Coordinates of C-alpha atoms in Angstrom, one line a residue:
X1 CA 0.2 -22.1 39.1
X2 CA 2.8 -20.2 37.2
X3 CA 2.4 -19.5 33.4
X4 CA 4.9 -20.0 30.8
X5 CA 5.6 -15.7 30.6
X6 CA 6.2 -15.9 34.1
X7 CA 8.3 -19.2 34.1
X8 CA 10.5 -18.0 30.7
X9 CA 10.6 -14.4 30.7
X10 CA 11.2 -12.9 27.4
X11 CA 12.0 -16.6 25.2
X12 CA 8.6 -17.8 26.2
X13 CA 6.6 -14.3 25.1
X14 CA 8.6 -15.7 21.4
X15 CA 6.8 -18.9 21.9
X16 CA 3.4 -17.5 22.4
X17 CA 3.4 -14.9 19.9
X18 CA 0.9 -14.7 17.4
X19 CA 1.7 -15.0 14.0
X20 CA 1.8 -12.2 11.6
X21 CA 0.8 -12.7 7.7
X22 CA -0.2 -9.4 6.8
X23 CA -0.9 -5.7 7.9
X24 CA 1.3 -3.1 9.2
X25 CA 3.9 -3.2 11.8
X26 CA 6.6 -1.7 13.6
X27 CA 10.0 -3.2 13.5
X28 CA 13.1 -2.9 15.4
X29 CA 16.5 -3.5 13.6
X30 CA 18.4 -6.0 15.7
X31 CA 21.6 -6.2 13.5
X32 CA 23.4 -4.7 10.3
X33 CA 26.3 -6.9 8.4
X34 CA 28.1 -6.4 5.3
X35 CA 27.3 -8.9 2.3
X36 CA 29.3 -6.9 0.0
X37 CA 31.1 -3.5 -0.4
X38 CA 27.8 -2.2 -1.7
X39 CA 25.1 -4.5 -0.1
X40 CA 24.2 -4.6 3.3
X41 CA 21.9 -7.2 5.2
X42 CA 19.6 -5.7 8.4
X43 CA 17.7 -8.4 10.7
X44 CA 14.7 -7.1 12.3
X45 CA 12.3 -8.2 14.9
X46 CA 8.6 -6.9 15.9
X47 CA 7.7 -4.5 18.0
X48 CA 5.9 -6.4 19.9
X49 CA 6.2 -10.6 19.9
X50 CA 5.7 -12.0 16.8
X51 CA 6.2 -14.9 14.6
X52 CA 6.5 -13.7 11.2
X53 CA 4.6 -15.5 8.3
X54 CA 5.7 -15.4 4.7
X55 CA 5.2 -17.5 1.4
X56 CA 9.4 -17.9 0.7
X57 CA 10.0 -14.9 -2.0
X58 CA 7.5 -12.4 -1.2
X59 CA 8.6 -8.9 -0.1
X60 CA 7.4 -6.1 2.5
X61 CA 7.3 -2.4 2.1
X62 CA 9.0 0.3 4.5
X63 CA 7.1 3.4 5.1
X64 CA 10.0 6.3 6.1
X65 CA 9.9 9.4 6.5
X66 CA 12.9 11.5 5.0
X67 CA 12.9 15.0 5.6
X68 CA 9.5 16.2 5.1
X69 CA 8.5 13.2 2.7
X70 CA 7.0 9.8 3.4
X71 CA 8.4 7.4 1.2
X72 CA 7.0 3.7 0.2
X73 CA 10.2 1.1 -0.9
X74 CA 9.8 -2.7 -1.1
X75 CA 12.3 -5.0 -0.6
X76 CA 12.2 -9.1 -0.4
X77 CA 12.7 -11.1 2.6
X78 CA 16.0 -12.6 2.1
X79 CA 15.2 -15.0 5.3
X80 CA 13.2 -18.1 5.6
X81 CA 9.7 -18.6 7.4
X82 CA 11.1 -21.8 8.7
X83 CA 12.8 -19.1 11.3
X84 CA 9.6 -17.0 12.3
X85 CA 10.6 -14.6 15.1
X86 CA 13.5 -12.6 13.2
X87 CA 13.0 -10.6 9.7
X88 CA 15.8 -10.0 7.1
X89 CA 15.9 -8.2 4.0
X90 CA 19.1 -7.1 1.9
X91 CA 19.4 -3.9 0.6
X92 CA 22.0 -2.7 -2.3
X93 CA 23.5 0.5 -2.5
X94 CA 22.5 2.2 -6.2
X95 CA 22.9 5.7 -7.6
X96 CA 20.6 8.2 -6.5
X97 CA 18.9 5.5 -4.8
X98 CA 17.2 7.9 -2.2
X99 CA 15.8 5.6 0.4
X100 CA 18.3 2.7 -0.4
X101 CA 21.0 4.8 0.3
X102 CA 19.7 6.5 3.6
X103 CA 18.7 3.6 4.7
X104 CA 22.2 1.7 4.6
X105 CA 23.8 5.4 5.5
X106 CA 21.6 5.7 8.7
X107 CA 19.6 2.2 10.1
X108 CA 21.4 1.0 12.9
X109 CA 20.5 -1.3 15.5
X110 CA 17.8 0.0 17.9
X111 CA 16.1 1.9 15.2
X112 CA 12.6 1.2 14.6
X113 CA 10.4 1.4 11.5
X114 CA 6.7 0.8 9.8
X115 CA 6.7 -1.7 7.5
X116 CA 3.6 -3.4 5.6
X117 CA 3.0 -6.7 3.2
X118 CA 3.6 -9.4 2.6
X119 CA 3.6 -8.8 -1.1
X120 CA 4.2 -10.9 -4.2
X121 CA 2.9 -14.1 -6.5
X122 CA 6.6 -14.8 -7.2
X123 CA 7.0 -17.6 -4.1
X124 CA 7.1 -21.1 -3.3
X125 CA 3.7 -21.7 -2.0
X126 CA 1.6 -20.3 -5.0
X127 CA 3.7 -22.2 -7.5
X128 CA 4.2 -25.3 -6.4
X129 CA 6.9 -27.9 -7.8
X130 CA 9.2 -31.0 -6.7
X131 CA 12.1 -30.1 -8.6
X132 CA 13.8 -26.3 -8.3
X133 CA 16.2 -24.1 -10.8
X134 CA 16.6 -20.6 -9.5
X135 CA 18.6 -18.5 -11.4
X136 CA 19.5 -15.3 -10.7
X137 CA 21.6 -12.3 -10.8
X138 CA 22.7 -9.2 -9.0
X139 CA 20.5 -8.4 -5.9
X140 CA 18.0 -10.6 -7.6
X141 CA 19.5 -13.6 -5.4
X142 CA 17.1 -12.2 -2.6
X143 CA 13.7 -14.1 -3.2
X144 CA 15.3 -17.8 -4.5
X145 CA 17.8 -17.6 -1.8
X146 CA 15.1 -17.4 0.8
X147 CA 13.5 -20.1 -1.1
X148 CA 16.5 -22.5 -0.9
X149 CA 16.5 -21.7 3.1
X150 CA 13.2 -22.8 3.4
X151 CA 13.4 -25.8 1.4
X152 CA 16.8 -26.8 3.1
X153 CA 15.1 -26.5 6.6
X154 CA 12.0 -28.2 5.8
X155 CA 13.2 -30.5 3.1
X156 CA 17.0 -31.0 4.4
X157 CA 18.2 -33.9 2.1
X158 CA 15.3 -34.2 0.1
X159 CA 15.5 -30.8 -0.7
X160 CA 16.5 -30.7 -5.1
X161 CA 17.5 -27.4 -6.0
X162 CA 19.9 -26.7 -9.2
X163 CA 20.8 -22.5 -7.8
X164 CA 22.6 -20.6 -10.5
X165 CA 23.8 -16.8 -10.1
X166 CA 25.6 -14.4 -12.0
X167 CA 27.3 -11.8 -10.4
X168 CA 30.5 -9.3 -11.9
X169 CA 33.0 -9.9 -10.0
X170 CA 33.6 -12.8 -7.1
X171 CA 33.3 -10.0 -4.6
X172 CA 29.9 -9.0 -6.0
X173 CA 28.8 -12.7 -4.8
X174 CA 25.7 -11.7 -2.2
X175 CA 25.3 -14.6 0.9
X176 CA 28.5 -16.6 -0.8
X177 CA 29.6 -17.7 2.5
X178 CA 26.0 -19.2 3.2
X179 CA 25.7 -20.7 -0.9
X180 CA 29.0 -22.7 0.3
X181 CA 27.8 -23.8 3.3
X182 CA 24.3 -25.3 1.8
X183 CA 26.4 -26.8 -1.0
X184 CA 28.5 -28.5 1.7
X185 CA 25.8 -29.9 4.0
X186 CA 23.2 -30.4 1.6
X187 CA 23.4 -33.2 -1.2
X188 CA 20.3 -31.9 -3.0
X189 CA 21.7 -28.2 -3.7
X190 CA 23.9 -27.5 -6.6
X191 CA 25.7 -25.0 -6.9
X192 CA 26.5 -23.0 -10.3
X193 CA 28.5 -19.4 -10.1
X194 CA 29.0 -17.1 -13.2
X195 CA 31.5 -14.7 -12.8
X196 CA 30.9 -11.8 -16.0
X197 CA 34.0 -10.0 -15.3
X198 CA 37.2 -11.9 -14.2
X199 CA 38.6 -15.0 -16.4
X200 CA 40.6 -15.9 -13.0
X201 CA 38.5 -17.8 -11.0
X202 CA 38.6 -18.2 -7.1
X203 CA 40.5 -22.3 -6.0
X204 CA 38.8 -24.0 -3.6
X205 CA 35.4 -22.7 -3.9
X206 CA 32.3 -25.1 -3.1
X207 CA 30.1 -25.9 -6.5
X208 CA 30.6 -25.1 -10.3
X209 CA 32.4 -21.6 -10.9
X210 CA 32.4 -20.8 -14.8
X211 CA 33.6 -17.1 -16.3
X212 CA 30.9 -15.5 -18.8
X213 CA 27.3 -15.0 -19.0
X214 CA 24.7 -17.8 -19.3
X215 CA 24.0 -19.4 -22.1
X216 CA 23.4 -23.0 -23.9
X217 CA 26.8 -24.2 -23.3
X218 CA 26.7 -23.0 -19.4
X219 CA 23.0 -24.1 -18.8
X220 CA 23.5 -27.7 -19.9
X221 CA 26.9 -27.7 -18.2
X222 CA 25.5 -26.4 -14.9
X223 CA 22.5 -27.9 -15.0
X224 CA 22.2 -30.7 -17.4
X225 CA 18.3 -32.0 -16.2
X226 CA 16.7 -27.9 -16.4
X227 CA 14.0 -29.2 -19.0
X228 CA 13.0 -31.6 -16.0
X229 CA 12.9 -28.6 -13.5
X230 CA 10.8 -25.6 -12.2
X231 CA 12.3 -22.1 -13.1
X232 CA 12.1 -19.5 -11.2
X233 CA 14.1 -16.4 -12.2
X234 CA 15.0 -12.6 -10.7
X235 CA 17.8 -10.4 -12.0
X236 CA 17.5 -6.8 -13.6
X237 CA 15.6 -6.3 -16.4
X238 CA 18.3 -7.6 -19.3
X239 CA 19.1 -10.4 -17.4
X240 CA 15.3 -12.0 -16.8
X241 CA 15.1 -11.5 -21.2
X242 CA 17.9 -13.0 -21.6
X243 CA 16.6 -15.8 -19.9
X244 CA 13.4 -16.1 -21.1
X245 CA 15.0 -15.9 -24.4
X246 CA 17.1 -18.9 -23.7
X247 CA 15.0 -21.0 -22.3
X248 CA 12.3 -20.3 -25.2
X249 CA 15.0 -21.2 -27.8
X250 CA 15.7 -24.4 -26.0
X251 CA 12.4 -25.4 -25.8
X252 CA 11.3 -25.1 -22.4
X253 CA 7.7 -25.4 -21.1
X254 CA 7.2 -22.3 -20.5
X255 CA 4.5 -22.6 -18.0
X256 CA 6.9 -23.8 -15.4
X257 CA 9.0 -21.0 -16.1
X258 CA 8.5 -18.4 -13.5
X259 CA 10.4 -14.9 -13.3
X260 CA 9.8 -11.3 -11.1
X261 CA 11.6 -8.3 -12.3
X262 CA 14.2 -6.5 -9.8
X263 CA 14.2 -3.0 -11.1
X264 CA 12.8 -1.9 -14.7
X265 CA 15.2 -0.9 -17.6
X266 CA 13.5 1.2 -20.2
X267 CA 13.3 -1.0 -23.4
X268 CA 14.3 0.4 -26.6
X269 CA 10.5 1.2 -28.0
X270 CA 10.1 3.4 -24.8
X271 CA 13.8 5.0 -25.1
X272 CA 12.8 6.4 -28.3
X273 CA 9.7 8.3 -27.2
X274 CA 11.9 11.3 -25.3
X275 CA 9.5 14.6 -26.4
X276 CA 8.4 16.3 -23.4
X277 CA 4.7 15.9 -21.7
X278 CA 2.6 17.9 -19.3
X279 CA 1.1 15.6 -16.9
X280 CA -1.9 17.0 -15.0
X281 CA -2.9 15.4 -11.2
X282 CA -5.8 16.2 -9.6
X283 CA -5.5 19.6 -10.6
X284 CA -1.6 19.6 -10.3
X285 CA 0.2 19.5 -13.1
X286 CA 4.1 18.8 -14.4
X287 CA 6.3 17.8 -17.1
X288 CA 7.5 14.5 -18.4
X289 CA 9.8 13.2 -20.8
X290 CA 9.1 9.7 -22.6
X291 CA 11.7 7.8 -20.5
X292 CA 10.3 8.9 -17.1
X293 CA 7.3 7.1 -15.7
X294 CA 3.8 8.4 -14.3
X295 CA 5.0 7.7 -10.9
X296 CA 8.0 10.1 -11.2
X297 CA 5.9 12.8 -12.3
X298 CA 3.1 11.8 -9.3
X299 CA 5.9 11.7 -6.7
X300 CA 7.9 14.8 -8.2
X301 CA 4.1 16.7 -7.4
X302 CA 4.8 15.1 -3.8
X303 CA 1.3 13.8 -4.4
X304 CA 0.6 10.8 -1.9
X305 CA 1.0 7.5 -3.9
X306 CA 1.9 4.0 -2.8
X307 CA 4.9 2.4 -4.9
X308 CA 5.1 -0.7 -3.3
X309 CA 7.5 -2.7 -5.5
X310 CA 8.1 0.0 -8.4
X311 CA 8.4 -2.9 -11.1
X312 CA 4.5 -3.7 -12.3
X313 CA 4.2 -6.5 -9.6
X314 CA 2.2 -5.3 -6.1
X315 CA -0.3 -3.3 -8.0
X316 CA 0.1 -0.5 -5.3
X317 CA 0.0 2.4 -7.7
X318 CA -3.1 1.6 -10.0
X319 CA -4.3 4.9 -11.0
X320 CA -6.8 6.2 -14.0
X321 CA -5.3 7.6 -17.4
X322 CA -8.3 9.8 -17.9
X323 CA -6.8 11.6 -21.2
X324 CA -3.2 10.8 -23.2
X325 CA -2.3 7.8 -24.0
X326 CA 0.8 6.1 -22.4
X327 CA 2.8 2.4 -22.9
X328 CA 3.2 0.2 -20.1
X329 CA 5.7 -2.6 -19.2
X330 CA 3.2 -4.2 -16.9
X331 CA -0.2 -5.0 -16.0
X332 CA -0.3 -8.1 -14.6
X333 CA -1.9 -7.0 -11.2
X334 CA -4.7 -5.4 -13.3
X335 CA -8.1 -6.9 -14.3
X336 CA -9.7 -6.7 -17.5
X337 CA -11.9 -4.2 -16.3
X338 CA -9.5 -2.0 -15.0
X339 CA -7.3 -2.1 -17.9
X340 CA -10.8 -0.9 -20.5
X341 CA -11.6 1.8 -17.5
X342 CA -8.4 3.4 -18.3
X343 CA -6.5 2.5 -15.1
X344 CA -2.6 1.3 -15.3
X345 CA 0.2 1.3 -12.7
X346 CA 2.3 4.2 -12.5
X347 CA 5.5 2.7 -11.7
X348 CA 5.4 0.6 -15.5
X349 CA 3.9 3.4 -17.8
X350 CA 5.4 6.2 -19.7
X351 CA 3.5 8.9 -21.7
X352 CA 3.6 9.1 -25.5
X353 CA 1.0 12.6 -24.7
X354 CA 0.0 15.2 -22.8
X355 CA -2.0 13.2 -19.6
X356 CA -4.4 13.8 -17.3
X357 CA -4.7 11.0 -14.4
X358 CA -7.0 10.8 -11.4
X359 CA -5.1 8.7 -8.5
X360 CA -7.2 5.7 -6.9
X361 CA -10.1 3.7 -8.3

């Protein structure tokens, strides 16, 4: 009798494989396309066969090794478990950005990688609803676009999503050619664009293109039922308290108001605290200045950390404050145990004194 491998070749090894929902694995990048002039989209698939499973928003870490260094960056899955054999995430060019930049410099197809996860609370499955608003801005589009491509495969018509973005300019717009072609085939999904930068808007577009930043007037105008919605918000730093302040001062029930932070800004308290620190590792010790975090100083040592999502949310980098005291953006992956035994994550806390930490449990 001949089996299906035999039968199929290669498509029917796809249709076996097992599924993957967590650990580490090797991936090989497949294709490499252009979103924007700065943001760049890489499909992956496994090593070996594989059907990859996600919760829609999560995000996986890439494990590289640049130079002499190993290096730990997360980055969401901007595709859609409703598609399991292929991988995509989408990866933005920034300033000094050391692995985000080699990566889009040097990844080509045929390259390989070790990646790990999947990571994050901030997905569909672990907060349930009927009824979606996802706003979001910048590369912070990632997890609620993958979001609206599962509900849209899964859901199709009955799929209600309200999907509002901010970007700076029309050609900052990330996956705009796929937002319009949602907006066209599915009745459910509504599209709202803010454009922050230009007061001449593009013709012809598909959905609701306004000029500004959100606010009262834009919310009600883009999506006039939000207080009968599920939020779930990503942007950088300024952009999620923005909206939190919003949606506070239009009374919003706040518990179905969901957000994950895409990159830290220093808030103003933190700014203000500049002196200069020792920091002392497991017998190594540097200097820190109020605005750097423990995880600079821990990596600058070339001391071997995990910094999984680098915005308080995996809980990758939990490490002890053993003396010094130091202020933290985040603990939300941290118990109330850990938090009275001294222990904080190193990518959301600053010093305000001379430290001494002790890396692990």
């Amino acid at each position: 009798m001949i089996n299906a491998t035999e039968l199929y070749g290669a498509a029917a090894q796809h249709f076996i494989a097992n599924d993957w929902q967590t650990g580490e694995l090797r991936l090989i990048c497949t294709a490499r396309w252009q979103e924007t002039t700065d943001v760049v989209s890489f499909r992956f698939r496994a090593a070996e066969p594989i059907k990859f499973r996600f919760k829609p928003g999560q995000f996986i870490t890439f494990h590289l090794e640049i130079g002499d260094s190993l290096f730990h960056r997360s980055y969401t899955i901007s595709s859609s478990p409703s598609r399991p054999h292929s991988l995509t995430v989408t990866i933005k060019r920034v300033e000094g950005g050391k692995v985000s930049n080699y990566l889009l410099d040097n990844l080509q197809p045929g390259h390989s990688l070790l990646a790990s996860g999947p990571y994050g609370d901030f997905n569909l499955i672990d907060i349930p609803a009927e009824r979606y608003l996802f706003l979001s801005a910048g590369c912070g589009i990632t997890p609620v676009y993958s979001m609206t491509r599962y509900l849209t495969d899964t859901l199709g018509p009955d799929a209600d999503i309200c999907f509002i973005h901010s970007a700076r300019t029309a050609a900052d717009i990330i996956y705009r050619d796929s937002l319009h072609a949602i907006a066209e085939h599915y009745a459910g999904f509504s599209l709202g664009v803010l454009v922050q930068h230009e007061l001449v808007l593009p013709q012809s577009e598909r959905g609701q293109w306004l000029s500004g930043y959100l606010d009262a007037e834009r919310l009600l105008q883009l999506a006039p039922d939000f207080l009968d919605r599920t939020v779930f918000v990503c942007g950088p730093e300024r952009f999620m308290n923005a909206c939190k302040s919003l949606f506070e001062a239009l009374g919003f029930d706040m518990s179905r108001y969901h957000q994950e932070s895409f990159g830290m800004e220093v808030s103003p308290s933190l700014k203000a605290a500049v002196g200069s620190y020792s920091l002392q590792v497991d017998g190594n010790e540097t200097s820190l200045n109020g605005t750097q975090t423990l995880l600079e100083g821990i990596e600058a040592l070339q001391l071997p950390i995990i910094a999984a999502c680098r915005s308080g949310v995996c809980g990758a980098c939990k490490c002890r404050v053993v003396e010094g005291d130091v202020a933290s953006d985040s603990q939300q992956t941290l118990t109330a145990d850990e938090i009275a035994s001294g222990m904080v994550l190193a990518c959301s806390s600053r010093p305000l004194s001379d430290i001494k930490l002790a890396l692990g449990n």
